[in-house]
Each structure stands twice: as C-alpha cells, then as structure tokens.
Amino acid sequence: MYQATWQKTTYRFADLKTLMAKATPLRSGDVLAGVAATSAEENVAAKMALAEVPLKRFLNEALIPYESDDVTRLIMDRHDANAFALVAHMTVGEFRDWLLSDKADTKALGKLAPGLTPEMVAAVSKLMRNQDLVLAARKVSVITRFRDTIGLKGHLSVRLQPNHPTDDPKGIAASVIDGLMFGCGDAVIGINPATDNVGAIIDMLSMLDRMIERLEIPTQSCVLTHVTTSIEAISRGAPVDLVFQSIGGTEALNSSFGVTLPILKEGREAALSLKRGTVGDNVMYFETGQGAALSADAHHGVDQQTCEARAYAVAREFHPLLVNTVVGFIGPEYLYSGKEIIRAGLEDHFCGKMLGVPMGCDVCYTNHAEADQDDMDTLLTLLGAAGVTFVMGIPGADDIMLNYQSTSFHDSLYVREVLGLKRAPEFEEWLERMGLADKSGKVISEKPTKALLEHAAGGVA
C-alpha cells in the first residue's frame, strides 16, 4: 500500500502498478483503460507518493509477474547490479534531482544505463516537467553504426520515408531523389510496403540496394516488413541491410504482432550473417508507440507510458541501429491532443535514451486527433533540443500510403538551421561530394544533378 496526503485528503494506492498509473500526466489512453487518476488532486498525491519510492523497490515488485511475461524476465535477468549501484540508494524523487544535476553527465549516464529498468525511468519521467525531460535526455549519447555513424552529439539524422500506395518503383524512386536533394536519408531509406509478399519485398530491397550502390550513399535501406518475412528474404539472397519489427513492452503484445524474443534473435543473426555494414554491425530497426498494448488488450492494467518504456528493454537486447516511437500514429483514443502527443514524445525519447537505446521519433498525428502541424513544429523543436537521434522525412509531411501527418524534408532543414545540427558525418561528406551541400552542410542544389538522376534511373531499372 502506498499513500500520500494532499489538501487534508489521504489518497491510497493498492500497489506500485496503480501508483504509477495514477501519477501519469493525464492522457486519453489511460482514461480508456480505466487506470488514470480520477482528479488532478489524486494525480498530485500519486506523484508525491511515487517520489518517496526507493528505486530498489522496482527490482522486488514487478508490475507484470515474472512468471507470466517474458519481457519482465528479460528486464530482471539482464539487470546490471554493478551499474545500478550508483543510484541504488536513491528514491524516485532523489533520482530526478540527480538527473538534473551536473553530476549526471554523459559519461555517468552511459555507465548507468544497464542498471536501469524501464519502470524506473518511466517512474522518474512522471515527476518531470517537459523541460526536465529535454535537459536530462540531452546529456545522453547513444551512438550506433552500420554504413554511417548515428547519434553523435550535435547531430540529427533523418529517415527518408518514400512510401507509395502501390509500391510503384518509379514513385518510390522519385521520393528518394527528392529526399536526397534536401539532405535526408542518413538514418535509413525505409519503405513501409503496401504488401507483405516476399517477392515484392525483395524487389523493393533490390531497387534500394542498386540506388545506394550506384550513388555510393553511406546509408542503409530497410523495407519495414515482418521480421519473419525479412528472414525468408535473406534466405533467398535478398540484400537486407536492416531487419525491422514493431515491438511492445509485454509478451502478449509481441505475440499479437506475431513475434517472440527468439524470433527477434533469429532475425538479428540472419542480418549479421550478411556482413553488409561497413562501419558497424547494428542491424535492427524497431518501432513502438504508446497505446499499442491497450489496443491489443495486452497491457495488464499497466499505464501506457510504462508499457512503452518496457518496449525499449526489448529493443536494447538486440543492439538496434534505430528505435522509433511513432508517437501520434495510433490515434486520439490513446493520445487525444497535440499537448498529449508532445508530452508522450518527450517521455518516450527520455526513457529510451536513459536505457541506452538510439531513440528517434516520428513526430506525427492522425487527421482525427485534436492536433495540427503547429503542434508538430513544437515537438520537433523540443526533440531537436533534447538530442533526438532521428526524425522522419516524408514528401510534404503527408504519408500517402499510411494516411497520417508527419514531418517533411523541409522540416529537417528548419530544425538543423535553428539548432545547428549536423547529419551523420559520412553522409555530409557524400552530400558535398555530390554537389548537393556545401562544406557547412547547407543544401545548395535546387534540382537533382545529372549524376543523381542517371544513377537513380539505373536503380529502378
């Protein structure tokens, strides 16, 4: 039993799971699940009680039972007690104060990451203002590599997302050329396919591989199909750079995606066997999103933000190149407004970085949410200040295949200009060599170069 008194009223919380849910900033998904605080007063009282909880408690009171959930077992079994020793004496509130102090620098946070559980970082995030989430996450550096180096401080990468509603090669190629002209694509050139047919997937992978090879682009490709489809494509000799999978923070949610931890391991091993990386071997790309567990009835009464943080423990196990929270994609049932989406994006980024995960964010919303592009501008700017690893680059910010609103190629130019952020160094050198950017990284080409067009056409052929 946990309790706190606020304005002469004592609020009691049956267990840690309940306390965590009640302390969460209000959002529609937790209301829908019936776990949210019933008043602002109860939310404040829950925060007060949560601040007094020792961090060690999270190692002794699992929110989802160890015996029935393989993600809980992964979290507990992989916990690094030596790394945790630095903060083992702290309460959640003391941990927040330490994170915001000068003692919690990049080196200290890097060493601490293996000693933190998702529940610990989710708990402390619930006590933080937005500016706290920005400040603490900014200190963390998670660097990954495949054909270029992603996550360096002062850098921001972009996933070039050339989706097409019929997977038309010419339409995809046109979007790729457009994105490259704006200096996008150093995180990955990644297609959400309209079909999961193995043959079609291999065709798209081959097309992207030809373009990357002909243009000598220091980047990687990915077709965001199911992990088992990628494994099959690899067995057929397909040029797979990154293996993709949507993942979640509970065994039941991952089961709904048709995936298990052993399958993810098999996918990683298959990609590693190809040895396609030139500067590193981070071969996995994961996507997540608050509300997924509730939508699959796989949340076990745990609030959606804590479920989301648990997904990052799954990601951490497989040393990914990229992890992306598609923050506003599921819809207003889970994140109702621009304010809720902004808060969730900052929470997700903070929690992932604290756990040592290379966090990106699809700054996005669906058209029936109470949000607009101004909200996305705000979140993009805040994430840029917080040191986000990568964001999306989509023609016109409007994905014509998935039918949602995200960030455009132009948006990446904006946030780089305002915050002085660079691309992956190998990619910036390529842009200069191709005549698409100057030595400072500023895009200078208003139309595709002849070489770009010729090579891209060859990639489609």
CSV table of N, CA, C and O in Angstrom, one decimal, residues 203-267:
chain,number,residue,atom,x,y,z
A,203,ASP,N,11.9,-7.3,-54.3
A,203,ASP,CA,12.1,-6.3,-55.4
A,203,ASP,C,12.4,-4.9,-54.9
A,203,ASP,O,13.3,-4.2,-55.5
A,204,MET,N,11.7,-4.5,-53.8
A,204,MET,CA,12.0,-3.2,-53.3
A,204,MET,C,13.4,-3.1,-52.6
A,204,MET,O,14.1,-2.1,-52.8
A,205,LEU,N,13.7,-4.2,-51.9
A,205,LEU,CA,15.1,-4.2,-51.3
A,205,LEU,C,16.2,-4.1,-52.4
A,205,LEU,O,17.1,-3.4,-52.3
A,206,SER,N,16.0,-4.8,-53.5
A,206,SER,CA,16.9,-4.8,-54.6
A,206,SER,C,17.0,-3.5,-55.3
A,206,SER,O,18.1,-3.0,-55.6
A,207,MET,N,15.9,-2.8,-55.4
A,207,MET,CA,15.9,-1.5,-56.0
A,207,MET,C,16.6,-0.5,-55.2
A,207,MET,O,17.5,0.3,-55.7
A,208,LEU,N,16.4,-0.5,-53.9
A,208,LEU,CA,17.1,0.4,-53.0
A,208,LEU,C,18.6,0.1,-52.9
A,208,LEU,O,19.4,1.0,-52.9
A,209,ASP,N,18.9,-1.2,-53.0
A,209,ASP,CA,20.3,-1.6,-52.9
A,209,ASP,C,21.0,-1.1,-54.2
A,209,ASP,O,22.2,-0.6,-54.1
A,210,ARG,N,20.4,-1.1,-55.3
A,210,ARG,CA,21.0,-0.7,-56.6
A,210,ARG,C,21.2,0.8,-56.5
A,210,ARG,O,22.3,1.3,-56.9
A,211,MET,N,20.3,1.6,-56.0
A,211,MET,CA,20.4,3.0,-55.9
A,211,MET,C,21.5,3.4,-54.9
A,211,MET,O,22.4,4.3,-55.2
A,212,ILE,N,21.6,2.7,-53.8
A,212,ILE,CA,22.6,3.0,-52.8
A,212,ILE,C,24.0,2.7,-53.3
A,212,ILE,O,25.0,3.5,-53.2
A,213,GLU,N,24.1,1.6,-54.0
A,213,GLU,CA,25.4,1.1,-54.6
A,213,GLU,C,25.8,2.1,-55.7
A,213,GLU,O,27.0,2.5,-55.8
A,214,ARG,N,24.9,2.4,-56.7
A,214,ARG,CA,25.3,3.2,-57.8
A,214,ARG,C,25.7,4.6,-57.3
A,214,ARG,O,26.6,5.2,-57.9
A,215,LEU,N,25.0,5.2,-56.4
A,215,LEU,CA,25.3,6.5,-55.9
A,215,LEU,C,26.3,6.5,-54.8
A,215,LEU,O,26.7,7.6,-54.3
A,216,GLU,N,26.7,5.3,-54.3
A,216,GLU,CA,27.7,5.2,-53.3
A,216,GLU,C,27.3,6.0,-52.0
A,216,GLU,O,28.1,6.7,-51.4
A,217,ILE,N,26.0,5.8,-51.6
A,217,ILE,CA,25.5,6.6,-50.5
A,217,ILE,C,25.9,5.9,-49.2
A,217,ILE,O,25.6,4.7,-49.0
A,218,PRO,N,26.5,6.5,-48.3
A,218,PRO,CA,26.8,5.9,-47.0
A,218,PRO,C,25.6,5.9,-46.1
A,218,PRO,O,25.5,6.6,-45.0
A,219,THR,N,24.6,5.0,-46.4
A,219,THR,CA,23.4,4.9,-45.6
A,219,THR,C,23.0,3.4,-45.8
A,219,THR,O,23.6,2.6,-46.4
A,220,GLN,N,21.8,3.1,-45.2
A,220,GLN,CA,21.3,1.8,-45.2
A,220,GLN,C,19.8,1.8,-45.6
A,220,GLN,O,19.1,2.8,-45.5
A,221,SER,N,19.3,0.7,-46.2
A,221,SER,CA,17.9,0.6,-46.6
A,221,SER,C,17.2,-0.3,-45.7
A,221,SER,O,17.8,-1.2,-45.0
A,222,CYS,N,15.9,-0.2,-45.7
A,222,CYS,CA,15.0,-1.1,-44.9
A,222,CYS,C,13.6,-1.1,-45.5
A,222,CYS,O,13.1,-0.1,-45.8
A,223,VAL,N,13.1,-2.3,-45.7
A,223,VAL,CA,11.7,-2.4,-46.1
A,223,VAL,C,11.0,-3.0,-44.8
A,223,VAL,O,11.3,-4.0,-44.3
A,224,LEU,N,10.1,-2.2,-44.3
A,224,LEU,CA,9.5,-2.4,-42.9
A,224,LEU,C,8.4,-3.5,-43.0
A,224,LEU,O,7.3,-3.3,-42.7
A,225,THR,N,8.9,-4.7,-43.3
A,225,THR,CA,8.0,-5.9,-43.3
A,225,THR,C,8.2,-6.7,-42.0
A,225,THR,O,9.1,-6.3,-41.2
A,226,HIS,N,7.4,-7.7,-41.8
A,226,HIS,CA,7.5,-8.5,-40.6
A,226,HIS,C,8.9,-9.2,-40.5
A,226,HIS,O,9.5,-9.6,-41.6
A,227,VAL,N,9.4,-9.4,-39.4
A,227,VAL,CA,10.7,-10.0,-39.2
A,227,VAL,C,10.9,-11.3,-39.9
A,227,VAL,O,11.9,-11.7,-40.5
A,228,THR,N,9.8,-12.1,-39.8
A,228,THR,CA,9.9,-13.4,-40.5
A,228,THR,C,9.9,-13.3,-42.0
A,228,THR,O,10.6,-14.2,-42.6
A,229,THR,N,9.3,-12.3,-42.5
A,229,THR,CA,9.4,-12.0,-44.0
A,229,THR,C,10.9,-11.7,-44.3
A,229,THR,O,11.4,-12.1,-45.4
A,230,SER,N,11.5,-10.8,-43.5
A,230,SER,CA,12.9,-10.5,-43.7
A,230,SER,C,13.8,-11.7,-43.6
A,230,SER,O,14.7,-11.8,-44.4
A,231,ILE,N,13.5,-12.6,-42.7
A,231,ILE,CA,14.3,-13.8,-42.6
A,231,ILE,C,14.2,-14.6,-43.8
A,231,ILE,O,15.2,-15.2,-44.4
A,232,GLU,N,13.0,-14.8,-44.4
A,232,GLU,CA,12.8,-15.5,-45.6
A,232,GLU,C,13.5,-14.8,-46.8
A,232,GLU,O,14.1,-15.5,-47.6
A,233,ALA,N,13.4,-13.5,-46.8
A,233,ALA,CA,14.1,-12.8,-47.9
A,233,ALA,C,15.6,-13.0,-47.9
A,233,ALA,O,16.2,-13.2,-48.9
A,234,ILE,N,16.1,-13.0,-46.7
A,234,ILE,CA,17.6,-13.3,-46.5
A,234,ILE,C,17.9,-14.6,-47.0
A,234,ILE,O,18.9,-14.9,-47.7
A,235,SER,N,17.1,-15.6,-46.7
A,235,SER,CA,17.3,-17.0,-47.1
A,235,SER,C,17.3,-17.1,-48.6
A,235,SER,O,17.9,-18.0,-49.2
A,236,ARG,N,16.6,-16.2,-49.3
A,236,ARG,CA,16.5,-16.2,-50.8
A,236,ARG,C,17.6,-15.3,-51.4
A,236,ARG,O,17.6,-15.1,-52.6
A,237,GLY,N,18.5,-14.8,-50.6
A,237,GLY,CA,19.6,-14.0,-51.1
A,237,GLY,C,19.3,-12.5,-51.3
A,237,GLY,O,20.1,-11.8,-52.0
A,238,ALA,N,18.3,-12.0,-50.6
A,238,ALA,CA,17.9,-10.6,-50.8
A,238,ALA,C,19.0,-9.7,-50.1
A,238,ALA,O,19.5,-10.1,-49.0
A,239,PRO,N,19.2,-8.5,-50.6
A,239,PRO,CA,20.2,-7.6,-50.0
A,239,PRO,C,19.6,-6.8,-48.8
A,239,PRO,O,19.3,-5.6,-48.9
A,240,VAL,N,19.4,-7.5,-47.7
A,240,VAL,CA,18.8,-6.9,-46.5
A,240,VAL,C,19.9,-6.2,-45.7
A,240,VAL,O,20.9,-6.8,-45.2
A,241,ASP,N,19.7,-4.9,-45.4
A,241,ASP,CA,20.6,-4.2,-44.5
A,241,ASP,C,20.1,-4.3,-43.1
A,241,ASP,O,20.8,-4.8,-42.2
A,242,LEU,N,18.9,-3.8,-42.9
A,242,LEU,CA,18.3,-3.7,-41.5
A,242,LEU,C,17.1,-4.6,-41.5
A,242,LEU,O,16.2,-4.6,-42.4
A,243,VAL,N,16.9,-5.4,-40.4
A,243,VAL,CA,15.7,-6.1,-40.1
A,243,VAL,C,14.8,-5.3,-39.2
A,243,VAL,O,15.2,-4.8,-38.2
A,244,PHE,N,13.5,-5.2,-39.7
A,244,PHE,CA,12.6,-4.3,-39.0
A,244,PHE,C,11.6,-5.2,-38.2
A,244,PHE,O,11.3,-6.3,-38.6
A,245,GLN,N,11.1,-4.6,-37.1
A,245,GLN,CA,9.9,-5.2,-36.4
A,245,GLN,C,9.3,-4.2,-35.5
A,245,GLN,O,10.0,-3.5,-34.8
A,246,SER,N,7.9,-4.2,-35.5
A,246,SER,CA,7.2,-3.5,-34.4
A,246,SER,C,7.3,-4.3,-33.2
A,246,SER,O,7.1,-5.5,-33.2
A,247,ILE,N,7.6,-3.7,-32.0
A,247,ILE,CA,7.7,-4.4,-30.8
A,247,ILE,C,6.9,-3.7,-29.7
A,247,ILE,O,6.6,-2.5,-29.8
A,248,GLY,N,6.6,-4.4,-28.6
A,248,GLY,CA,5.9,-3.8,-27.4
A,248,GLY,C,6.6,-4.3,-26.1
A,248,GLY,O,7.5,-5.0,-26.1
A,249,GLY,N,6.0,-3.8,-25.0
A,249,GLY,CA,6.5,-4.0,-23.7
A,249,GLY,C,5.9,-5.1,-22.9
A,249,GLY,O,6.2,-5.3,-21.7
A,250,THR,N,5.1,-6.0,-23.6
A,250,THR,CA,4.6,-7.2,-22.9
A,250,THR,C,4.7,-8.4,-23.8
A,250,THR,O,4.6,-8.2,-25.1
A,251,GLU,N,4.8,-9.5,-23.3
A,251,GLU,CA,4.8,-10.8,-24.1
A,251,GLU,C,3.5,-10.9,-24.9
A,251,GLU,O,3.5,-11.3,-26.1
A,252,ALA,N,2.4,-10.5,-24.3
A,252,ALA,CA,1.1,-10.6,-25.0
A,252,ALA,C,1.0,-9.7,-26.2
A,252,ALA,O,0.5,-10.0,-27.3
A,253,LEU,N,1.6,-8.5,-26.1
A,253,LEU,CA,1.6,-7.5,-27.2
A,253,LEU,C,2.5,-8.0,-28.3
A,253,LEU,O,2.1,-8.0,-29.5
A,254,ASN,N,3.7,-8.5,-28.0
A,254,ASN,CA,4.5,-9.0,-29.0
A,254,ASN,C,3.9,-10.2,-29.7
A,254,ASN,O,4.1,-10.4,-30.9
A,255,SER,N,3.2,-11.1,-28.9
A,255,SER,CA,2.5,-12.2,-29.5
A,255,SER,C,1.5,-11.7,-30.5
A,255,SER,O,1.3,-12.3,-31.6
A,256,SER,N,0.8,-10.6,-30.2
A,256,SER,CA,-0.2,-10.1,-31.2
A,256,SER,C,0.5,-9.6,-32.5
A,256,SER,O,-0.2,-9.5,-33.5
A,257,PHE,N,1.7,-9.2,-32.4
A,257,PHE,CA,2.5,-8.8,-33.6
A,257,PHE,C,3.0,-10.1,-34.3
A,257,PHE,O,3.7,-9.9,-35.3
A,258,GLY,N,2.8,-11.2,-33.7
A,258,GLY,CA,3.4,-12.5,-34.3
A,258,GLY,C,4.9,-12.6,-34.1
A,258,GLY,O,5.6,-13.1,-35.0
A,259,VAL,N,5.4,-12.2,-33.0
A,259,VAL,CA,6.8,-12.2,-32.8
A,259,VAL,C,7.1,-12.6,-31.3
A,259,VAL,O,6.3,-12.4,-30.4
A,260,THR,N,8.3,-13.2,-31.2
A,260,THR,CA,8.8,-13.6,-29.8
A,260,THR,C,10.2,-13.1,-29.7
A,260,THR,O,10.9,-12.8,-30.8
A,261,LEU,N,10.8,-13.2,-28.6
A,261,LEU,CA,12.2,-12.8,-28.4
A,261,LEU,C,13.1,-13.7,-29.2
A,261,LEU,O,14.1,-13.2,-29.8
A,262,PRO,N,12.9,-15.0,-29.2
A,262,PRO,CA,13.7,-15.9,-30.0
A,262,PRO,C,13.7,-15.6,-31.5
A,262,PRO,O,14.7,-15.7,-32.2
A,263,ILE,N,12.5,-15.2,-32.0
A,263,ILE,CA,12.4,-14.8,-33.4
A,263,ILE,C,13.2,-13.5,-33.7
A,263,ILE,O,13.8,-13.4,-34.8
A,264,LEU,N,13.1,-12.6,-32.8
A,264,LEU,CA,13.9,-11.4,-33.0
A,264,LEU,C,15.4,-11.7,-33.0
A,264,LEU,O,16.2,-11.1,-33.8
A,265,LYS,N,15.8,-12.6,-32.2
A,265,LYS,CA,17.2,-13.0,-32.2
A,265,LYS,C,17.6,-13.7,-33.5
A,265,LYS,O,18.7,-13.4,-34.0
A,266,GLU,N,16.7,-14.5,-34.0
A,266,GLU,CA,16.9,-15.2,-35.3
A,266,GLU,C,17.1,-14.1,-36.4
A,266,GLU,O,17.9,-14.2,-37.3
A,267,GLY,N,16.2,-13.1,-36.4
A,267,GLY,CA,16.3,-12.1,-37.4
A,267,GLY,C,17.6,-11.3,-37.3
A,267,GLY,O,18.2,-11.0,-38.4
